[in-house]
C-alpha positions as a Python dict, from the first residue, in 0.01 Angstrom:
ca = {
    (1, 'X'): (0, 0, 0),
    (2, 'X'): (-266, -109, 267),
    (3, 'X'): (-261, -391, 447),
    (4, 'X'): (-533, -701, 369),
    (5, 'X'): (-547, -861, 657),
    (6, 'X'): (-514, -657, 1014),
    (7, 'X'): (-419, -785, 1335),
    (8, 'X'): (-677, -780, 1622),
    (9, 'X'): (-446, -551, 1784),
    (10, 'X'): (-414, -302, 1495),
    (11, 'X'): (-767, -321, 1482),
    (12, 'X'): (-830, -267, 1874),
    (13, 'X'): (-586, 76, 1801),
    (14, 'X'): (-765, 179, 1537),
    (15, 'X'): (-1112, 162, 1689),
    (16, 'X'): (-959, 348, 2022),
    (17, 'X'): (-801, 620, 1801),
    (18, 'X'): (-1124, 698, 1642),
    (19, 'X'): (-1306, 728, 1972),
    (20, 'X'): (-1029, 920, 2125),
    (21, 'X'): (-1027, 1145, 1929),
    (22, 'X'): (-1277, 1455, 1959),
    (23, 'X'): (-1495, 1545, 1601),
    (24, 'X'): (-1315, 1210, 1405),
    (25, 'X'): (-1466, 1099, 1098),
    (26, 'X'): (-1440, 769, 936),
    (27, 'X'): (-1300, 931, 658),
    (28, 'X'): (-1021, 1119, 791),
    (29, 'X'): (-886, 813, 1056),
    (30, 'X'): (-920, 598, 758),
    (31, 'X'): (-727, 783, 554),
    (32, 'X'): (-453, 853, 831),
    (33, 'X'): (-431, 480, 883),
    (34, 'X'): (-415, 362, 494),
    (35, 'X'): (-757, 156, 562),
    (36, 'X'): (-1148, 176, 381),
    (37, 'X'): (-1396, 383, 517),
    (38, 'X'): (-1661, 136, 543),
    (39, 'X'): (-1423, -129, 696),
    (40, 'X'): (-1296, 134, 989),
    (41, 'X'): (-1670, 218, 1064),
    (42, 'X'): (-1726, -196, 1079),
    (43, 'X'): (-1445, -226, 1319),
    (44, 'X'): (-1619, 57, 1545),
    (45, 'X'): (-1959, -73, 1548),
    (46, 'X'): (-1864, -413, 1617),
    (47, 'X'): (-1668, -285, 1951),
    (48, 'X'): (-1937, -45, 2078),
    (49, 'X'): (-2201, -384, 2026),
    (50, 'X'): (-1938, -607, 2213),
    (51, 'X'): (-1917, -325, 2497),
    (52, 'X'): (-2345, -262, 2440),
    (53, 'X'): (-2261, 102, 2325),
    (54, 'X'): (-2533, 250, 2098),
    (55, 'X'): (-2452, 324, 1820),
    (56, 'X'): (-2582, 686, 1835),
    (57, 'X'): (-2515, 906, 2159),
    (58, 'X'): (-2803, 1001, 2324),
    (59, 'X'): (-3014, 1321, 2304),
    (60, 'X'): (-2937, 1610, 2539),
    (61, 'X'): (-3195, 1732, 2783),
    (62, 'X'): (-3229, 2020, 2530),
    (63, 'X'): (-3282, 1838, 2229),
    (64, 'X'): (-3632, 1762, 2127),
    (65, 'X'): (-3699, 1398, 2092),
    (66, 'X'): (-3796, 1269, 1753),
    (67, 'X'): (-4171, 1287, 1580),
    (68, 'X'): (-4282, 941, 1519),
    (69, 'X'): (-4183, 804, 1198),
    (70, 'X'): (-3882, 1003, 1164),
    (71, 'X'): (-3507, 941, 1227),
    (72, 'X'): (-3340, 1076, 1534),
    (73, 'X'): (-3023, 1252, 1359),
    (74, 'X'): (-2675, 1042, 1437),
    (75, 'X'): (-2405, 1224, 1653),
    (76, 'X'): (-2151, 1051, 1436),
    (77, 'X'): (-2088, 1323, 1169),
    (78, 'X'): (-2040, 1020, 907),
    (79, 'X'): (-2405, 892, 996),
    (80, 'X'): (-2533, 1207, 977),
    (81, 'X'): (-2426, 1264, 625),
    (82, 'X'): (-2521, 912, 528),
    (83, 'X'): (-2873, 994, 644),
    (84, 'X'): (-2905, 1347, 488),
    (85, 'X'): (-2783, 1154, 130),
    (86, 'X'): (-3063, 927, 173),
    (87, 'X'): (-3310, 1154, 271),
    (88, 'X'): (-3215, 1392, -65),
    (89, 'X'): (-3196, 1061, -280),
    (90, 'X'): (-3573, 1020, -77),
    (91, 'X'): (-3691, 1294, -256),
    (92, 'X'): (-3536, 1298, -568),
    (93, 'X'): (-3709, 965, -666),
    (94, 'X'): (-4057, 1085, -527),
    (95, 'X'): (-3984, 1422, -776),
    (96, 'X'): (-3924, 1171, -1014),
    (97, 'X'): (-4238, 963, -931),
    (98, 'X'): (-4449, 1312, -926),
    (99, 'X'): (-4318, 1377, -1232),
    (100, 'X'): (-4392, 1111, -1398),
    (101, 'X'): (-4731, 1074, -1291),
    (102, 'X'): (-4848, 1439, -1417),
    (103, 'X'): (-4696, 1317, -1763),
    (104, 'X'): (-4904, 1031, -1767),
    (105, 'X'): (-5219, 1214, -1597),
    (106, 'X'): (-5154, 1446, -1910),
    (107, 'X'): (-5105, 1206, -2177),
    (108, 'X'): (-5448, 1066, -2069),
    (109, 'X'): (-5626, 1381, -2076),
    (110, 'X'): (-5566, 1405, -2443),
    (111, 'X'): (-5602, 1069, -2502),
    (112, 'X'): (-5953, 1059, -2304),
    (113, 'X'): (-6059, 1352, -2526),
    (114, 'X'): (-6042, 1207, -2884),
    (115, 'X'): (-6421, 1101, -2888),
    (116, 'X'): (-6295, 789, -3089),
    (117, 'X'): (-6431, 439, -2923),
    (118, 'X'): (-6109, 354, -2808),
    (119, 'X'): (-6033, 576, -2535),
    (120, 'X'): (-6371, 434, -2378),
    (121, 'X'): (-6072, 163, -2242),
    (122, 'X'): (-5816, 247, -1965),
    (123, 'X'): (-5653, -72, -2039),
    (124, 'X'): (-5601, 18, -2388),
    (125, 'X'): (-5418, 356, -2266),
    (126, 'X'): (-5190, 151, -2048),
    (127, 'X'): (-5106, -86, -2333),
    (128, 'X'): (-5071, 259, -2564),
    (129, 'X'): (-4817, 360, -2344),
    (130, 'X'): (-4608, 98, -2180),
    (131, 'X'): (-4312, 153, -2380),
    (132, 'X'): (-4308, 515, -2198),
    (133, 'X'): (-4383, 453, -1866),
    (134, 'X'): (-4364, 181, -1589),
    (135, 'X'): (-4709, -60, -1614),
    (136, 'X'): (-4684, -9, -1285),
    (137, 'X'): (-4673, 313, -1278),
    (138, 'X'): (-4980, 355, -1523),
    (139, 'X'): (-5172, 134, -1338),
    (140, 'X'): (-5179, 334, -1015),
    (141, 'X'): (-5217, 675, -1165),
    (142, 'X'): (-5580, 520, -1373),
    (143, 'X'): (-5687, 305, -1092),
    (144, 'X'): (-5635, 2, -1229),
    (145, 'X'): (-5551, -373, -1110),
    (146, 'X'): (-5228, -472, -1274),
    (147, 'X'): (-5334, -847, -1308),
    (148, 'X'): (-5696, -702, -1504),
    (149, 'X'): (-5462, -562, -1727),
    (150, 'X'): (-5283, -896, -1800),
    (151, 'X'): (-5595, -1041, -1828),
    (152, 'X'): (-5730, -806, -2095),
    (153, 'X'): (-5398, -816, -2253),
    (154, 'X'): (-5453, -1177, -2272),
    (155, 'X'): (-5770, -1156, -2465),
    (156, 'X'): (-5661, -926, -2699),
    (157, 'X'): (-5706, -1155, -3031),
    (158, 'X'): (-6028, -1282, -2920),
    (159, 'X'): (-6169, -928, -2835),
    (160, 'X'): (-6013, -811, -3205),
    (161, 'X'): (-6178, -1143, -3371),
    (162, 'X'): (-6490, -1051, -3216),
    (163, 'X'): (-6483, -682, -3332),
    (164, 'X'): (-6420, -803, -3664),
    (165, 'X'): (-6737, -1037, -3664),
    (166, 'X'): (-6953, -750, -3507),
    (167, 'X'): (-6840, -555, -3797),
    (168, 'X'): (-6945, -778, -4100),
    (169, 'X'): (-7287, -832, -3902),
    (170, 'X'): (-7336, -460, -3831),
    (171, 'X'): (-7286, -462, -4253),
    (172, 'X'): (-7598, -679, -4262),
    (173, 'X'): (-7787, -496, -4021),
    (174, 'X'): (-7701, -176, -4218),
    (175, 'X'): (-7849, -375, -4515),
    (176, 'X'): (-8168, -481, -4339),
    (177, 'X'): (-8254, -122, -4175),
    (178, 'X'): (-8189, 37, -4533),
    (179, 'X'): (-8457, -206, -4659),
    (180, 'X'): (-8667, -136, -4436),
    (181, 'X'): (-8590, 254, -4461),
    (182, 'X'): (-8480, 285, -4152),
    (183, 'X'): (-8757, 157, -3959),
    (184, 'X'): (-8680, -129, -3807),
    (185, 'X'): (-8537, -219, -3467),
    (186, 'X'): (-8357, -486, -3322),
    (187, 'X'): (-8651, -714, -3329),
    (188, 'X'): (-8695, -707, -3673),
    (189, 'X'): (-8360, -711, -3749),
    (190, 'X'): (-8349, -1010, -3590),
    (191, 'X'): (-8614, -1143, -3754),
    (192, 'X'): (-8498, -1073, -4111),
    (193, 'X'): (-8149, -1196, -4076),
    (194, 'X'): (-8320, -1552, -3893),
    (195, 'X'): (-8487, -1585, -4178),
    (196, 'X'): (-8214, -1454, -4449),
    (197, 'X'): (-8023, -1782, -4254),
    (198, 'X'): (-7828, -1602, -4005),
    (199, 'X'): (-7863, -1743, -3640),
    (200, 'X'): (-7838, -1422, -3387),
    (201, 'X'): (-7955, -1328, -3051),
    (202, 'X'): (-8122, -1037, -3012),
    (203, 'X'): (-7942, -878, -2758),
    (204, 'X'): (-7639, -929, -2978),
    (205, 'X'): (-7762, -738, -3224),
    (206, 'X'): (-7938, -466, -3023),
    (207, 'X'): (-7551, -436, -2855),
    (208, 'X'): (-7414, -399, -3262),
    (209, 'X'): (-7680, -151, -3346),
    (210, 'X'): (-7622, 38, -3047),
    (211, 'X'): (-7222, 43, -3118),
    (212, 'X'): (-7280, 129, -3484),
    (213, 'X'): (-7537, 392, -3403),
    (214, 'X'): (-7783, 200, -3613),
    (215, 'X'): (-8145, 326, -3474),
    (216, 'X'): (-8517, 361, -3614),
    (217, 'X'): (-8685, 641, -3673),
    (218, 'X'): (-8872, 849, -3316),
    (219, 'X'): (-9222, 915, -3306),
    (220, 'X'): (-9325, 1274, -3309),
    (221, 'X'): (-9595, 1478, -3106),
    (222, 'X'): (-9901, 1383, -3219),
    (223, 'X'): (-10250, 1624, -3335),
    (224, 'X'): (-10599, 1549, -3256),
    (225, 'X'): (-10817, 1402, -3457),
    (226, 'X'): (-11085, 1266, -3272),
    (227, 'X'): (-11345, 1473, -3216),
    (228, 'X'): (-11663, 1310, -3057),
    (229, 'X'): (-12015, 1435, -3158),
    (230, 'X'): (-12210, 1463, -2821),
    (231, 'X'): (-12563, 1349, -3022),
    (232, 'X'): (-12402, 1038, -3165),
    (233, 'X'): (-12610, 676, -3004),
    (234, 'X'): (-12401, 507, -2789),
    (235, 'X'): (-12216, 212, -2900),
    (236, 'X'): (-12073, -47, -2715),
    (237, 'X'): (-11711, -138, -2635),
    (238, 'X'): (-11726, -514, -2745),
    (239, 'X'): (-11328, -556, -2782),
    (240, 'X'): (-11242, -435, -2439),
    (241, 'X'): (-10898, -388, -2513),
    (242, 'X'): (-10851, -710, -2680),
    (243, 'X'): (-10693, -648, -3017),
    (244, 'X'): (-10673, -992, -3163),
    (245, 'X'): (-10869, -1241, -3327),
    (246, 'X'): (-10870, -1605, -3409),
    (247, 'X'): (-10960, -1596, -3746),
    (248, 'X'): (-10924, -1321, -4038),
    (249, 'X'): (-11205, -1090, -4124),
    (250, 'X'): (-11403, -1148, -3796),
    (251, 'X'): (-11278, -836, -3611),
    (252, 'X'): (-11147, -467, -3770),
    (253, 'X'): (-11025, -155, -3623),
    (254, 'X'): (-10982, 170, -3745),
    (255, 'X'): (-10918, 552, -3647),
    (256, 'X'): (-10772, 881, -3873),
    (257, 'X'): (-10476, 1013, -3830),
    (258, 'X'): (-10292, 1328, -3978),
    (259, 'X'): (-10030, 1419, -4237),
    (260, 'X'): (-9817, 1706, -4198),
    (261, 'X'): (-9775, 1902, -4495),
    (262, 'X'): (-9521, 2213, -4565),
    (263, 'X'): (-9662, 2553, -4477),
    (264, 'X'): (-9885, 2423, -4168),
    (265, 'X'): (-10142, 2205, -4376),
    (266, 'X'): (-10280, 1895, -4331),
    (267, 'X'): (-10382, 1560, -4511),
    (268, 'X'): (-10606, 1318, -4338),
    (269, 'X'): (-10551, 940, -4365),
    (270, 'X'): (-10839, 683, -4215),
    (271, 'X'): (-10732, 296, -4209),
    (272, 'X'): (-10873, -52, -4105),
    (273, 'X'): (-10709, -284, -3992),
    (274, 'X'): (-10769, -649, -3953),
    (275, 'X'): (-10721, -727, -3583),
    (276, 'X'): (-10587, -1109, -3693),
    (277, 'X'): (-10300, -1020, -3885),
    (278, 'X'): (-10270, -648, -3846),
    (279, 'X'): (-10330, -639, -4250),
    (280, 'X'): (-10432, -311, -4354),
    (281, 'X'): (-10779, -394, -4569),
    (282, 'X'): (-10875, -33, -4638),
    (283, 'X'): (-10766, 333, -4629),
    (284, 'X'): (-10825, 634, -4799),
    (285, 'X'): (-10643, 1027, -4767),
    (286, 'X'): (-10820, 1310, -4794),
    (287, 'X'): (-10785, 1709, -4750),
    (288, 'X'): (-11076, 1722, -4473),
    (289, 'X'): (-11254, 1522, -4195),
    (290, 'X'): (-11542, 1492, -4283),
    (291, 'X'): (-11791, 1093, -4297),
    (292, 'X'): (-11657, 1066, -4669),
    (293, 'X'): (-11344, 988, -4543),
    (294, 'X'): (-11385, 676, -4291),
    (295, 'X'): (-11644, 549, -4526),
    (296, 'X'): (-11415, 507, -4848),
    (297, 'X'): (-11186, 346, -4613),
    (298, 'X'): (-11446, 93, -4485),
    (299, 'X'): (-11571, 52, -4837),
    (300, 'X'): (-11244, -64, -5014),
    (301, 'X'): (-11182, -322, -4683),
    (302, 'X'): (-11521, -483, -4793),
    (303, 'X'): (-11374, -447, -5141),
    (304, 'X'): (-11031, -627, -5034),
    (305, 'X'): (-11200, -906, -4823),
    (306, 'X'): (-11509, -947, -5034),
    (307, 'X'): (-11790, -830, -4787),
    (308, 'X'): (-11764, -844, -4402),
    (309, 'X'): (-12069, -954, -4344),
    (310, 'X'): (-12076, -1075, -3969),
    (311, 'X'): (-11773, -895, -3879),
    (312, 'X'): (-11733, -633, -3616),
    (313, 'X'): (-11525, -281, -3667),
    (314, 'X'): (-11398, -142, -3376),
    (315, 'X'): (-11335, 283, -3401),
    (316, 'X'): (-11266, 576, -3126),
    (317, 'X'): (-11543, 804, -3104),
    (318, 'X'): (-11442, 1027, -3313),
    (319, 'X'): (-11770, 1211, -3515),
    (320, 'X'): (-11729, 1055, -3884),
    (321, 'X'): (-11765, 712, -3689),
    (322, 'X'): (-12038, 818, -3486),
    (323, 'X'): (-12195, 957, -3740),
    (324, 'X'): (-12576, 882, -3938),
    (325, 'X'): (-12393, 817, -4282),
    (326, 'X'): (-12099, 555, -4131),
    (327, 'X'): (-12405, 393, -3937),
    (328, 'X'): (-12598, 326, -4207),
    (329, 'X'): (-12344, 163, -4391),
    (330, 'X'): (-12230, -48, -4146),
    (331, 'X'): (-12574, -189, -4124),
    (332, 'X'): (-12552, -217, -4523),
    (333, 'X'): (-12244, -486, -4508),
    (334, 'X'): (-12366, -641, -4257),
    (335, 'X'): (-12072, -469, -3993),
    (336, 'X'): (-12152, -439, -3594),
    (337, 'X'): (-11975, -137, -3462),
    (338, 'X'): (-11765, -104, -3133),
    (339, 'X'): (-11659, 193, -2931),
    (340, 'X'): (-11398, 257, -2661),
    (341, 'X'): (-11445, 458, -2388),
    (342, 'X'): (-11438, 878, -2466),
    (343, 'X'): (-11103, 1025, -2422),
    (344, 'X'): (-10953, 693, -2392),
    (345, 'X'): (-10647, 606, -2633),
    (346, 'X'): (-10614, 256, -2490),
    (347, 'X'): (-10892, 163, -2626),
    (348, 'X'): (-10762, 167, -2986),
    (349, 'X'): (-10390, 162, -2882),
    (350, 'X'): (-10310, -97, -3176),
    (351, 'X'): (-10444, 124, -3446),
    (352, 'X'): (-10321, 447, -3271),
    (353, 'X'): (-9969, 204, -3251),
    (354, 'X'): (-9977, 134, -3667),
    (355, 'X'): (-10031, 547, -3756),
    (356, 'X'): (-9710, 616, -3528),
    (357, 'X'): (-9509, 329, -3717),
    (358, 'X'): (-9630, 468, -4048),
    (359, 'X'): (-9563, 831, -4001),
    (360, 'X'): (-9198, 769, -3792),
    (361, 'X'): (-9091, 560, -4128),
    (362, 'X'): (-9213, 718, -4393),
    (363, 'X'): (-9129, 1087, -4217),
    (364, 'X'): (-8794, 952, -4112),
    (365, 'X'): (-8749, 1238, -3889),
    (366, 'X'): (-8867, 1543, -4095),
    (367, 'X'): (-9146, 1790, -4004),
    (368, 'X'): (-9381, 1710, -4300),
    (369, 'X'): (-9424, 1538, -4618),
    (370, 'X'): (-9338, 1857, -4866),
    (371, 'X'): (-9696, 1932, -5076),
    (372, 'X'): (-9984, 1718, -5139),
    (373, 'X'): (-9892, 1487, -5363),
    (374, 'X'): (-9578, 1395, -5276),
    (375, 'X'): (-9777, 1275, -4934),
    (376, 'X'): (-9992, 1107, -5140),
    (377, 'X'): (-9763, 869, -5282),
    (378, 'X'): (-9560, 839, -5036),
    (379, 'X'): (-9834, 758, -4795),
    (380, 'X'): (-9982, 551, -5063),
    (381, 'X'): (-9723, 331, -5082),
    (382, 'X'): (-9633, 270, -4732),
    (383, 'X'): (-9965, 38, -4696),
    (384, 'X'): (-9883, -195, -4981),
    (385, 'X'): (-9538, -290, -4829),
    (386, 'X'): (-9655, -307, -4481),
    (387, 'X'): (-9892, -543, -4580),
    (388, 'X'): (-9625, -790, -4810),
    (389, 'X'): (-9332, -721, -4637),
    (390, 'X'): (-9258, -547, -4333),
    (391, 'X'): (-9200, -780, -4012),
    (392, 'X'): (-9512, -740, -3712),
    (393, 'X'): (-9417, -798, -3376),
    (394, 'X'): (-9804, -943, -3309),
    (395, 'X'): (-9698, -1195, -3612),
    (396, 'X'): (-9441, -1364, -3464),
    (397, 'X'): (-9182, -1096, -3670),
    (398, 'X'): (-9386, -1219, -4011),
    (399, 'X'): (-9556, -1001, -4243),
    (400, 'X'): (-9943, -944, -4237),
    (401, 'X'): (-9989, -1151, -4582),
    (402, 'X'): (-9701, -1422, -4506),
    (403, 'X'): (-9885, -1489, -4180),
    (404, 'X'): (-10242, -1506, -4360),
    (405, 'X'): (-10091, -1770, -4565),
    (406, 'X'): (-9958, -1958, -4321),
    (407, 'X'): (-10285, -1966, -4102),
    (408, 'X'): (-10443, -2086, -4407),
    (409, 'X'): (-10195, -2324, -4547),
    (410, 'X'): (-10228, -2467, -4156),
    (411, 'X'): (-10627, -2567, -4173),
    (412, 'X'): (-10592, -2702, -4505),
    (413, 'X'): (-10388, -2918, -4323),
    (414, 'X'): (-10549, -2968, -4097),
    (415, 'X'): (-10882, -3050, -4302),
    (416, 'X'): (-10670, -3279, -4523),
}
């Protein structure tokens, strides 16, 4: 049985025989003397430090000296083999590391694929996975700061209360847009639910209809339709741009737009529109161009408002507005006419503006409208709920008729 304690003299022997001894391991004079490894190789370093020996002999003039960063290799054949069992245990752990990062680099490649809205978060793929790998581990491999991922950990209920909210509203907006078949933007979202009693920002819903891919309808390529007539009298441009108006029934625009039917043909629709609410007064849809059309249009506004006596109508210069017939009625109710400048849009950009909302919401994205008279009514009706109850942006997000009332109910007020 070995001995527990040792004399400084048996020690002093043991530490000579090992050196004394030519090729000597630890091991084998350990075993010879009935004593542990690890406490024979303490003994030994402890008497070359106490005579300043180094621990490793020196290399030869041959040997090449170590690169930087690397160990010199021990003389001391039990050194050696304790460095050459680190160095493999070294590189089994970076295998392992390797390894386990092309798993997770894997993993996440499917993962990242699904489409779905969750992989849009690398935190949520670290918190998929934790039970499989190291968070550290994850962390490095995605680029990620593990205390970011504490943090959205952290917030985990609010972010799922929050989804939950966003969903219930994007149920509402859903509800809104369908009323509005599909037409309506954040804007007038916004505007409905305020005054359906929700309070919501704008952005907030813009960010819900975005997420929900809830969008309007996009405007298509438009056709021409104004055509000037070179021996029409010039006509002033008394609007200048300016597309509003104090009071209703003191200013009008109008212009003609097309309607796409199936098989490459064409109806013709010719609206005014009263510049202080944006209410459409007049309109009429026809299979053809010509001055009939823009005059039943300006007719049934004089109809709608009872005469227009003193007012002004603003047009393009197309030829049915330029026209001998168009004049000449126009000087019958009592209308002055205004022109913008040839080849200009701008100059009747709010009229030009209500034909593209009309077309992208009662198209809804198809080509056409089918045959005539399905255009007709659809067309037909688009005007009448415009005017009662789809949101205008000009309005303060209130309907054309809501925001006639309101002007109204305001001066009676007022004269009260």
């Amino acid at each position: 049985m070995a001995m527990k304690d040792y004399s400084d003299e048996f020690r002093a022997d043991a530490v000579a025989l090992y050196e004394s001894t030519p090729g000597a391991t630890y091991r084998s004079i350990a075993a010879d003397l009935g004593v542990n490894r690890a406490t024979l190789r303490e003994w030994v370093l402890r008497d070359r430090d106490r005579r300043g020996v180094a621990a490793t002999a020196p290399a030869s003039a041959g040997q090449t000296a170590a690169r930087p960063g690397k160990t010199m290799p021990s003389a001391d054949p039990d050194e050696r083999i304790r460095q050459l069992e680190a160095r493999v245990a070294e590189l089994e752990a970076s295998e392992r590391k390797l390894a386990t990062e092309r798993d997770i680099l894997r993993k996440a490649a499917k993962y990242f694929g699904r489409g779905d809205e969750l992989v849009m978060s690398r935190f949520q793929f670290v918190d998929d996975h934790r039970d499989t790998f190291e968070v550290k581990q994850l962390c490095e491999v995605l680029d990620l700061n593990r205390s970011s991922y504490y943090k959205w950990l952290a917030g985990r209920q609010a972010r799922a209360a929050r989804l939950r909210e966003d969903r219930l509203l994007a149920a509402r907006i859903r509800e809104v847009h369908g009323e509005s078949g599909g037409a309506y933007g954040s804007p007038r979202v916004t505007a409905e639910l305020r005054e359906k009693g929700l309070r919501v920002n704008e952005k907030r819903i813009a960010r819900v209809m975005r997420r929900f891919s809830i969008t309007g309808i996009r405007l298509r390529r438009r056709v021409r339709t104004t055509v000037p007539d070179p021996a029409a009298s010039q006509v002033p441009d008394l609007f200048q741009r300016d597309f509003t108006a104090t009071e209703p029934g003191r200013k009008y625009m109008g212009d003609i737009t097309y309607l796409p039917l199936a098989g490459g043909e064409f109806l013709y629709l010719a609206t005014v529109l009263d510049c202080f609410s944006r209410k459409v007064v007049g309109w009429s849809i026809a299979d053809h161009m010509c001055t009939g059309l823009v005059v039943d249009a300006l007719r049934m506004a004089a109809a709608t408002r009872g005469g227009l006596d003193g007012s002004v109508f603003h047009s393009d210069h197309g030829a049915q507005y330029g026209s001998r017939a168009f004049a000449d009625l126009c000087d019958q109710l009592g209308v002055t006419r205004s022109m913008g400048a040839v080849g200009t849009s701008a100059d009747n950009a709010a009229c030009e503006s209500f034909h593209a909302s009309l077309k992208r919401e009662t198209l809804q994205g198809a080509r056409d409208y089918g045959d005539a008279s399905t255009c007709r009514r659809t067309v037909f009706a688009w005007p009448a709920r415009y005017n009662t109850r789809r949101r205008h942006s000009a309005n303060g997000h209130l309907s054309p008729n809501e925001y006639e009332r309101r002007h109204h109910a305001a001066k009676l007020t007022l004269a009260a």
